[in-house]
PDB file of N, CA and C in Angstrom:
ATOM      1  N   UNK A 865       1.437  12.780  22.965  1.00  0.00           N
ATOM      2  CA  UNK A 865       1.870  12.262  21.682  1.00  0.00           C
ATOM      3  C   UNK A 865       1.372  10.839  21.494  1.00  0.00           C
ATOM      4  N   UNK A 866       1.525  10.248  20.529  1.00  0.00           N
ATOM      5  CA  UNK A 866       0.811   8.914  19.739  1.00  0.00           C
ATOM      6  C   UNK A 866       2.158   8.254  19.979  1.00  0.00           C
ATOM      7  N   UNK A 867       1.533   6.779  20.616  1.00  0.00           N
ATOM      8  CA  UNK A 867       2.619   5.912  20.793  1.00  0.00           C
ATOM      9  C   UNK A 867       2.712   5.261  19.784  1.00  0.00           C
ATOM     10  N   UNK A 868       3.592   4.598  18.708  1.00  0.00           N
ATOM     11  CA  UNK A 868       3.986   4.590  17.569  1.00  0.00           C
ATOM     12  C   UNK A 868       4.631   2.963  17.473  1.00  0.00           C
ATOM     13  N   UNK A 869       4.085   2.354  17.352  1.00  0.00           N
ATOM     14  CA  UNK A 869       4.716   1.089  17.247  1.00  0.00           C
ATOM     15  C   UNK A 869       5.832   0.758  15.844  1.00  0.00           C
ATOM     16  N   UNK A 870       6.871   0.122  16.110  1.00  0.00           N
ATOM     17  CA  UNK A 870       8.086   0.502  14.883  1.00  0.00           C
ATOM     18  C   UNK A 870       7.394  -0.331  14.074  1.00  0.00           C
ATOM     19  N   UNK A 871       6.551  -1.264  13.775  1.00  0.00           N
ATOM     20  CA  UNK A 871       5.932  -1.362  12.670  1.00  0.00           C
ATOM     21  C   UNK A 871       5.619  -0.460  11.870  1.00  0.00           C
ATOM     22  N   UNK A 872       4.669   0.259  12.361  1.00  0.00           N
ATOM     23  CA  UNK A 872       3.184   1.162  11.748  1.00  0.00           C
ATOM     24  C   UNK A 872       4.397   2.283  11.527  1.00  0.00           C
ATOM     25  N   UNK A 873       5.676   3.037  12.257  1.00  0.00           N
ATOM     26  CA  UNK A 873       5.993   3.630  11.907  1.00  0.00           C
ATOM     27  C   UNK A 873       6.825   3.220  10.246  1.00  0.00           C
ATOM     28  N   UNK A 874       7.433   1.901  10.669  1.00  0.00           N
ATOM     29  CA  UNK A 874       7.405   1.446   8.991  1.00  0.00           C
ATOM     30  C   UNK A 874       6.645   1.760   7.850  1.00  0.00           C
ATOM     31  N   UNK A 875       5.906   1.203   8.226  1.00  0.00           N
ATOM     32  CA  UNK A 875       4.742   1.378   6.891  1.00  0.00           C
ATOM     33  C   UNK A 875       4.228   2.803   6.451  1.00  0.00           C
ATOM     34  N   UNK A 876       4.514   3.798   7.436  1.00  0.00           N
ATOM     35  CA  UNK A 876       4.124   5.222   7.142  1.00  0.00           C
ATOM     36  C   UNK A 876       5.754   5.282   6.418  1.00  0.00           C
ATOM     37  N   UNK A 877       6.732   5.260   6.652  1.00  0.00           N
ATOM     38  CA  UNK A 877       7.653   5.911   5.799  1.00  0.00           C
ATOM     39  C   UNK A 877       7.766   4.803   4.261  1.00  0.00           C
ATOM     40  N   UNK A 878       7.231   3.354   4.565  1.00  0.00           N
ATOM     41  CA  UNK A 878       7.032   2.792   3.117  1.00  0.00           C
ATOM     42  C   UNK A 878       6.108   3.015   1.927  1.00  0.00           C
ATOM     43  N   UNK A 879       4.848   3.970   2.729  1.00  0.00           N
ATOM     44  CA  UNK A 879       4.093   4.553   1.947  1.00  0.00           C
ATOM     45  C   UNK A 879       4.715   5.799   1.229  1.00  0.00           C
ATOM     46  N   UNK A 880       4.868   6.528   2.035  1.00  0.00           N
ATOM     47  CA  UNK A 880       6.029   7.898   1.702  1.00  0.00           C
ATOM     48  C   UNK A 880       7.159   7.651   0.842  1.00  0.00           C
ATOM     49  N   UNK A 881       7.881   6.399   0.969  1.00  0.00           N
ATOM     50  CA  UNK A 881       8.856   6.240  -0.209  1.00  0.00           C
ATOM     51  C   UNK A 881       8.202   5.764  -1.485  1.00  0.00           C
ATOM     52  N   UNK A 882       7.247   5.033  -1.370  1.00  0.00           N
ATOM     53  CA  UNK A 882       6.830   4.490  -2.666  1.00  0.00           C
ATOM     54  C   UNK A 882       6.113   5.997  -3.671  1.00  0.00           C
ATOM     55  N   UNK A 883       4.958   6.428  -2.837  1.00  0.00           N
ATOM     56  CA  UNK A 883       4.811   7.413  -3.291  1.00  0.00           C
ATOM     57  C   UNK A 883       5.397   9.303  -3.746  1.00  0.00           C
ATOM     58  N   UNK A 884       6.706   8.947  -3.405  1.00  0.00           N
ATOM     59  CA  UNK A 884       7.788  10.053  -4.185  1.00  0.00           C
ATOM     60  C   UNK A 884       8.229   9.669  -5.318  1.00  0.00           C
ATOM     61  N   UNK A 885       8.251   8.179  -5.377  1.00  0.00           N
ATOM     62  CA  UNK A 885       8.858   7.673  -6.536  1.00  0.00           C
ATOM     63  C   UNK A 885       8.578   8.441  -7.362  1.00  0.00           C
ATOM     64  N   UNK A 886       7.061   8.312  -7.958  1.00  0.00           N
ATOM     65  CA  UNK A 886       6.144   9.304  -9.076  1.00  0.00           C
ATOM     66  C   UNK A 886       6.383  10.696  -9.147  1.00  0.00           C
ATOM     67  N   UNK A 887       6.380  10.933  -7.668  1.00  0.00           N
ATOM     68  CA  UNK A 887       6.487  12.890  -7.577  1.00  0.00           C
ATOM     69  C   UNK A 887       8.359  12.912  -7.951  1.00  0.00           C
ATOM     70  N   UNK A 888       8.983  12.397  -7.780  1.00  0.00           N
ATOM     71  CA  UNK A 888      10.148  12.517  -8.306  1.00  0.00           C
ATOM     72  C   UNK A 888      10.545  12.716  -9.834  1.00  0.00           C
ATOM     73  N   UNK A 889      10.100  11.093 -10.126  1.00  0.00           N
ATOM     74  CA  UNK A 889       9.779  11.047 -11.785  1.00  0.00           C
ATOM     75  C   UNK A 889       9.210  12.179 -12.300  1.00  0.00           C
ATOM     76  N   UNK A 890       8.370  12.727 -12.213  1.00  0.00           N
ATOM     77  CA  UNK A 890       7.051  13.834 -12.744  1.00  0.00           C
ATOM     78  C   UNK A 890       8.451  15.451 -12.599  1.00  0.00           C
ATOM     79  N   UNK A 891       9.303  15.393 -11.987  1.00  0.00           N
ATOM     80  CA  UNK A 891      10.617  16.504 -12.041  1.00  0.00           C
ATOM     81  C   UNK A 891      10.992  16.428 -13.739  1.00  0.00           C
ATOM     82  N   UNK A 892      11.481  15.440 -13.763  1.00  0.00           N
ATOM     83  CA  UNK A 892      12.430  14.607 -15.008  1.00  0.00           C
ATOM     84  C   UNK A 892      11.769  14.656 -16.332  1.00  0.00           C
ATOM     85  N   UNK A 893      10.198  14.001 -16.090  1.00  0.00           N
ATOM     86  CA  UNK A 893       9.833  13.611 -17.960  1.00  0.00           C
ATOM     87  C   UNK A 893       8.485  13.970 -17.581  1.00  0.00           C
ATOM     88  N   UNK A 894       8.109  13.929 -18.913  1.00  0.00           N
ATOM     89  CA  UNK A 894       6.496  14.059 -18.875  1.00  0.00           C
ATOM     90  C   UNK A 894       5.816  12.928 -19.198  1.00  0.00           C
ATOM     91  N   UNK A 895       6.400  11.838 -19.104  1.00  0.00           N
ATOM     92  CA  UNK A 895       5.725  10.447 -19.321  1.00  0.00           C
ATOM     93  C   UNK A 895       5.130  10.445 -17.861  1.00  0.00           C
ATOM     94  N   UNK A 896       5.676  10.857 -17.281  1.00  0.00           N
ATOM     95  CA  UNK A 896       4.621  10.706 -15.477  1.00  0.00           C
ATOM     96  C   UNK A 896       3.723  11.738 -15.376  1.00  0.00           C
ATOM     97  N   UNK A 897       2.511  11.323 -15.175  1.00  0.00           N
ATOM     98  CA  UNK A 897       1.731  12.461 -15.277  1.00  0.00           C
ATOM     99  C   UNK A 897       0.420  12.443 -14.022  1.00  0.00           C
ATOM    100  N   UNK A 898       0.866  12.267 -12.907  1.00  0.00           N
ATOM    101  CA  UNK A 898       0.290  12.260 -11.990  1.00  0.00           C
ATOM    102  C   UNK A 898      -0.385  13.191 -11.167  1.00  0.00           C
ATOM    103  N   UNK A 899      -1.717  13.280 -10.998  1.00  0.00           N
ATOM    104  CA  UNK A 899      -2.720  14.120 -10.658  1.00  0.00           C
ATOM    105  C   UNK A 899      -3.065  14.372  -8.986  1.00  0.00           C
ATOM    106  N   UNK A 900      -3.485  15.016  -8.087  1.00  0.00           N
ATOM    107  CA  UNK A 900      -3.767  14.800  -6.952  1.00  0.00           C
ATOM    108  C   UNK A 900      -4.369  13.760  -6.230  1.00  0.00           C
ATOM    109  N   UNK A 901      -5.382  13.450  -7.468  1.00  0.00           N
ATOM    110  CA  UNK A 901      -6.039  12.354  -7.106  1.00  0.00           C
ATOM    111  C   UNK A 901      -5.679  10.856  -7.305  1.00  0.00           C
ATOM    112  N   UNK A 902      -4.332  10.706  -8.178  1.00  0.00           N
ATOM    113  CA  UNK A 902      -3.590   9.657  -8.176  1.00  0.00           C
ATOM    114  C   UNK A 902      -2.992   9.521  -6.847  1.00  0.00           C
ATOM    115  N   UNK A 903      -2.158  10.072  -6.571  1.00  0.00           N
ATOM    116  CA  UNK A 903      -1.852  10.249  -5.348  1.00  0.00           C
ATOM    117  C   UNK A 903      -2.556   9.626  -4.568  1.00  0.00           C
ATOM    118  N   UNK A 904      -3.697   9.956  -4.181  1.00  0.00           N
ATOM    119  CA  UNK A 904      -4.488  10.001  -3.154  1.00  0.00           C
ATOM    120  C   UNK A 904      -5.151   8.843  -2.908  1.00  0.00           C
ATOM    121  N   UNK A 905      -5.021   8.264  -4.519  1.00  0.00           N
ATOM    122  CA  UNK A 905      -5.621   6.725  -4.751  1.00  0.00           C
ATOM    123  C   UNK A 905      -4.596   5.650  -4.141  1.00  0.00           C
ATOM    124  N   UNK A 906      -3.002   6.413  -5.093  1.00  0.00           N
ATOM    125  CA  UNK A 906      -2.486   4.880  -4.630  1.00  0.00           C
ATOM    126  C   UNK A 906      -1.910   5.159  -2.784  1.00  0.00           C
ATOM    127  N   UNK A 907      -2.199   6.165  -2.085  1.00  0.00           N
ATOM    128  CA  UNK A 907      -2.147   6.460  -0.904  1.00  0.00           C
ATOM    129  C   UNK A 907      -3.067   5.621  -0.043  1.00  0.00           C
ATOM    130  N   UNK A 908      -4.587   5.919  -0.657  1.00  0.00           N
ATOM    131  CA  UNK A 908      -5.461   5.138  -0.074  1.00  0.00           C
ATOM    132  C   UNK A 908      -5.251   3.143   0.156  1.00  0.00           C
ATOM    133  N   UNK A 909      -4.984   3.064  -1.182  1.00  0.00           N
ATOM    134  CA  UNK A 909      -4.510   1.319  -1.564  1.00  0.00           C
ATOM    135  C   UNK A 909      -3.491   1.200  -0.677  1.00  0.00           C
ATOM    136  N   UNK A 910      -2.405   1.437  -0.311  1.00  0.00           N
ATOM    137  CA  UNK A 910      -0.721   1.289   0.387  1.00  0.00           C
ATOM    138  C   UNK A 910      -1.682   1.181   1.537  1.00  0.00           C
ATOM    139  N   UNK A 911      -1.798   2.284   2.202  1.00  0.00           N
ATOM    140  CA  UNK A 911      -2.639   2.100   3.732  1.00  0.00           C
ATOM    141  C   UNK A 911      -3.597   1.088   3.531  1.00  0.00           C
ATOM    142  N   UNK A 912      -4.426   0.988   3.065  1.00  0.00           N
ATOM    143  CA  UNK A 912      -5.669   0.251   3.267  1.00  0.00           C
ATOM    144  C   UNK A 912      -5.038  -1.604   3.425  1.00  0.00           C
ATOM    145  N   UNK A 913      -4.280  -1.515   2.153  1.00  0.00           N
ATOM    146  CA  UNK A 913      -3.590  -2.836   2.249  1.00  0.00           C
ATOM    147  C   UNK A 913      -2.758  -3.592   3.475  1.00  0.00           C
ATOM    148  N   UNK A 914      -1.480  -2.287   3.935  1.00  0.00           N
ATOM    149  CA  UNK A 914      -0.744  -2.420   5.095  1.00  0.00           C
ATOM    150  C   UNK A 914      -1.750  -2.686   6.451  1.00  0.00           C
ATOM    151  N   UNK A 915      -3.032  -1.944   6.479  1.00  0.00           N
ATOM    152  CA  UNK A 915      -3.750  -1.843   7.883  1.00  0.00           C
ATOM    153  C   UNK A 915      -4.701  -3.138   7.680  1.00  0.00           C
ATOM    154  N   UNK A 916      -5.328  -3.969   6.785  1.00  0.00           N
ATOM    155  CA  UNK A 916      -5.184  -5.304   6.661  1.00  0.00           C
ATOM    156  C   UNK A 916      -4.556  -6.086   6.846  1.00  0.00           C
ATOM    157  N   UNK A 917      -2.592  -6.000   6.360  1.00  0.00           N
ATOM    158  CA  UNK A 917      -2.003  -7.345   6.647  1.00  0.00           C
ATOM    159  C   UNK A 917      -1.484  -7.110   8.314  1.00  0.00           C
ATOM    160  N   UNK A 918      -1.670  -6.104   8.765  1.00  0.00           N
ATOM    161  CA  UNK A 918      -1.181  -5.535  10.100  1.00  0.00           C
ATOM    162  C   UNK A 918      -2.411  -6.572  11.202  1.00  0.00           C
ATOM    163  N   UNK A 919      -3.772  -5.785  10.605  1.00  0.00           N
ATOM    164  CA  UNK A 919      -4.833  -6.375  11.801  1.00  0.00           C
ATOM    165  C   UNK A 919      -4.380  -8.296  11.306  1.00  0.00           C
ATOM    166  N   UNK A 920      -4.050  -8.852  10.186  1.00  0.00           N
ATOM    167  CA  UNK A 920      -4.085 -10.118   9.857  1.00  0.00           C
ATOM    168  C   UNK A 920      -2.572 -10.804  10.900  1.00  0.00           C
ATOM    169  N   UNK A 921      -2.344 -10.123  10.814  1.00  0.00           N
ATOM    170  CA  UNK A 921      -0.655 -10.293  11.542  1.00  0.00           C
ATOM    171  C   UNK A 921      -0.490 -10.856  13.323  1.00  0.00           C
ATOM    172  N   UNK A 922      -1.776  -9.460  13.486  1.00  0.00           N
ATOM    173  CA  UNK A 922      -1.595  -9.238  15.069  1.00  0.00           C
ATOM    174  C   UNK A 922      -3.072 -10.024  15.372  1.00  0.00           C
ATOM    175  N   UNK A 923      -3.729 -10.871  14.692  1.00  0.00           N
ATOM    176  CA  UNK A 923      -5.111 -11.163  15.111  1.00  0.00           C
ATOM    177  C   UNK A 923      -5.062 -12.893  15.244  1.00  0.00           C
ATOM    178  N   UNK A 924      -4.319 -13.738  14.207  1.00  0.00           N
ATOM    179  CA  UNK A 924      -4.349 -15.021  13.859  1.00  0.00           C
ATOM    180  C   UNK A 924      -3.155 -14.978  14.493  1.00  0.00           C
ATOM    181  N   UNK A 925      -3.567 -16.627  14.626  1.00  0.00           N
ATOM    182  CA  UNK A 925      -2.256 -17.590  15.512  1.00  0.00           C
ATOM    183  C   UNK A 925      -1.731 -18.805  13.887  1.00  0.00           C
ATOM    184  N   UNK A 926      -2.842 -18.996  13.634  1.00  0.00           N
ATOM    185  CA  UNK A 926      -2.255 -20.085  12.174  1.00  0.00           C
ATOM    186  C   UNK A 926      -0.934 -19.772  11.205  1.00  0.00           C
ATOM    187  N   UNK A 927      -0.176 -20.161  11.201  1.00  0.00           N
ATOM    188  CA  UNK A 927       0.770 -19.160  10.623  1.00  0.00           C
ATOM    189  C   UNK A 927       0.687 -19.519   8.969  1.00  0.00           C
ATOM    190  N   UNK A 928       0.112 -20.704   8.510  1.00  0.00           N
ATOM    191  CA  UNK A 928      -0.094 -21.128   7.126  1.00  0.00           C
ATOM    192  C   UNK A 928      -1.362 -19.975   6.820  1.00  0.00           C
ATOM    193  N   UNK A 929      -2.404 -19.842   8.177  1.00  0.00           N
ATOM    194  CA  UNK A 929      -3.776 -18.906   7.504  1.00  0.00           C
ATOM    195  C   UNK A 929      -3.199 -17.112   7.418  1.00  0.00           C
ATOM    196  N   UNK A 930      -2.154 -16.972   8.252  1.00  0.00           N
ATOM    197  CA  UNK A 930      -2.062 -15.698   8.420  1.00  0.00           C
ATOM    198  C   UNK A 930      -1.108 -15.086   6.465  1.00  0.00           C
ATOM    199  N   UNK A 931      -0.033 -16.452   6.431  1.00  0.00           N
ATOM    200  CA  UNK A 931       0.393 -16.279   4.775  1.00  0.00           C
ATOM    201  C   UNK A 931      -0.486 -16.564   3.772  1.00  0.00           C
ATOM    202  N   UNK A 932      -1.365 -17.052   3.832  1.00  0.00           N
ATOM    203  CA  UNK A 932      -2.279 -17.572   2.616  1.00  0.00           C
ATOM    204  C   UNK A 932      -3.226 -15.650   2.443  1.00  0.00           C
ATOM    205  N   UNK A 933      -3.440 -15.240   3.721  1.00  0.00           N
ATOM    206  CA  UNK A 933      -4.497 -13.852   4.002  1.00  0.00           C
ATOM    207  C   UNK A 933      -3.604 -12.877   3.627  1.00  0.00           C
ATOM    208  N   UNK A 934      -2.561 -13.054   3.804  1.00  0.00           N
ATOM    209  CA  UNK A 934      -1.221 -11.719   3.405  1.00  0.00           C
ATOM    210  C   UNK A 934      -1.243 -12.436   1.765  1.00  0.00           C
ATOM    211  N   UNK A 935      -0.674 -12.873   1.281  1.00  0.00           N
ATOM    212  CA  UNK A 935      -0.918 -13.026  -0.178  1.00  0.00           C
ATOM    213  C   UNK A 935      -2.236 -12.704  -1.103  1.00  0.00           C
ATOM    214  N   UNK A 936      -3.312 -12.980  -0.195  1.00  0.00           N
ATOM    215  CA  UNK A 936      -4.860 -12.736  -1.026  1.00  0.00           C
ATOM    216  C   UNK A 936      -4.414 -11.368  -0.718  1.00  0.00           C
ATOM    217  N   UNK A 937      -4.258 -10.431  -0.081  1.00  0.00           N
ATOM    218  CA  UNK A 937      -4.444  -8.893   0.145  1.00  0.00           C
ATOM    219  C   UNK A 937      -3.343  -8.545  -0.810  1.00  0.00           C
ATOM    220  N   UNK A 938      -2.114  -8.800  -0.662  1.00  0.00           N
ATOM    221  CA  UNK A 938      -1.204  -8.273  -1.869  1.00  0.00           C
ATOM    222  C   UNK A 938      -1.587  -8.465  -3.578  1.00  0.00           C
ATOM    223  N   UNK A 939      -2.350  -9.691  -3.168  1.00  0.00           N
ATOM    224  CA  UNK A 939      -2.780 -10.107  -4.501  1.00  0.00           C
ATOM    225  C   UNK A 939      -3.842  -9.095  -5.334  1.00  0.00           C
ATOM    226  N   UNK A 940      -4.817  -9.136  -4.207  1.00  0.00           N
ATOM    227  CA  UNK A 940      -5.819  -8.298  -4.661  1.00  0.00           C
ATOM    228  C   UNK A 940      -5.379  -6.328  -5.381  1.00  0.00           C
ATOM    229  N   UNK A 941      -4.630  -6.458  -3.646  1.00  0.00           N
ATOM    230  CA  UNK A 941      -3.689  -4.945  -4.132  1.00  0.00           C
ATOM    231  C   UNK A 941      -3.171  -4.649  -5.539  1.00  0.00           C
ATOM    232  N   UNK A 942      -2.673  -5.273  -5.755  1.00  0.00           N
ATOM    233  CA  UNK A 942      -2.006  -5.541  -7.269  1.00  0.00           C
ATOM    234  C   UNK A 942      -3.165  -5.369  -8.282  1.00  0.00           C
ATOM    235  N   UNK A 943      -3.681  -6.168  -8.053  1.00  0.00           N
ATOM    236  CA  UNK A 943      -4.876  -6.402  -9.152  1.00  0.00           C
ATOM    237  C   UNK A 943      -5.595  -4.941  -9.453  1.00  0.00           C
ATOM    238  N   UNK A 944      -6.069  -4.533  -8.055  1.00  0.00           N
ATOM    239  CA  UNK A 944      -6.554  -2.799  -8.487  1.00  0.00           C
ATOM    240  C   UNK A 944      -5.380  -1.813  -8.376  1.00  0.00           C
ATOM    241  N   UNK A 945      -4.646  -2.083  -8.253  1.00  0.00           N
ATOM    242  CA  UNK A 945      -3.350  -1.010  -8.551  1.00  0.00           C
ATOM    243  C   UNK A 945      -3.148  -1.006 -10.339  1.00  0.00           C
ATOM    244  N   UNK A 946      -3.015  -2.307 -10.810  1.00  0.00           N
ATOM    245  CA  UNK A 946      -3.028  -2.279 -12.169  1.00  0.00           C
ATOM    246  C   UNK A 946      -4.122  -1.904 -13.257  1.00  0.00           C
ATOM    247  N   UNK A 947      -5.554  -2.282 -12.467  1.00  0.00           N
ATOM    248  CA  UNK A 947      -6.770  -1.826 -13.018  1.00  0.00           C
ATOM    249  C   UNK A 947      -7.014  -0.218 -12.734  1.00  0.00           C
ATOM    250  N   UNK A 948      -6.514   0.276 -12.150  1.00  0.00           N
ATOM    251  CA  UNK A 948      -6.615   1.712 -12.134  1.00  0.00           C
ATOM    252  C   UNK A 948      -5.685   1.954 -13.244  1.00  0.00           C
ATOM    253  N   UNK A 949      -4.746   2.114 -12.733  1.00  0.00           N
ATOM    254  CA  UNK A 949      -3.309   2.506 -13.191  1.00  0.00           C
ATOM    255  C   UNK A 949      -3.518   2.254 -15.482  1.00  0.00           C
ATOM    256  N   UNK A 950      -3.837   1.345 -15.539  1.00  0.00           N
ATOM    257  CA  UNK A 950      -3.623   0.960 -17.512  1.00  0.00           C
ATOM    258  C   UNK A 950      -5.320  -0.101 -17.389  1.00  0.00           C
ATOM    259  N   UNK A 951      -5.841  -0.290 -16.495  1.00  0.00           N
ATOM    260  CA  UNK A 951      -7.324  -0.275 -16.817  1.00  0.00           C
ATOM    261  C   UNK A 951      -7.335  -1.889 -17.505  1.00  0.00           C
ATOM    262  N   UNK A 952      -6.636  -2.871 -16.651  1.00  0.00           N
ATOM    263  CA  UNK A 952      -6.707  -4.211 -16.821  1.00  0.00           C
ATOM    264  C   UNK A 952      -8.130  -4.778 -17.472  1.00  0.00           C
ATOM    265  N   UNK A 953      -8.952  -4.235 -16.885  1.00  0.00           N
ATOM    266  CA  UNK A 953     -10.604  -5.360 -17.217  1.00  0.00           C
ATOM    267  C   UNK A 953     -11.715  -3.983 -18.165  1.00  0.00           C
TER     268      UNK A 953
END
């Protein structure tokens, strides 16, 4: 079996909660209208983001460089979460 550090196991069930949100909603109304490949997008972004601030976490000693690198990544996250999502630019 895969040794599982309680971080990383975090972030797998924070991905999993964020992304039911939608599959929940999508029960209820038809204002949610989410496709496989939504999914799969904002699946890709959650991981991709988390396994950045993770290697940023466990790699730097600076603790001002390690918050300034966790904010540019959330930042950025955001930025294409919203440009997908309603097509910011």
């Amino acid at each position: 079996m895969f040794n599982f550090s309680k971080r990383i196991s975090t972030y797998i069930l924070l991905v999993i909660a964020i992304l039911s949100i939608p599959l929940i909603a999508m029960q209820f109304t038809s204002e949610v209208n989410w496709t496989l490949f939504d999914f799969f997008m904002a699946g890709f972004l959650l991981i991709t983001s988390l396994t950045l601030i993770e290697i940023t976490l466990l790699n730097f000693k600076n603790k001002t460089f390690k918050i300034t690198t966790v904010l540019v990544i959330l930042f950025l996250f955001l930025l294409l979460w919203g440009d997908l999502s309603v097509g910011i630019f």
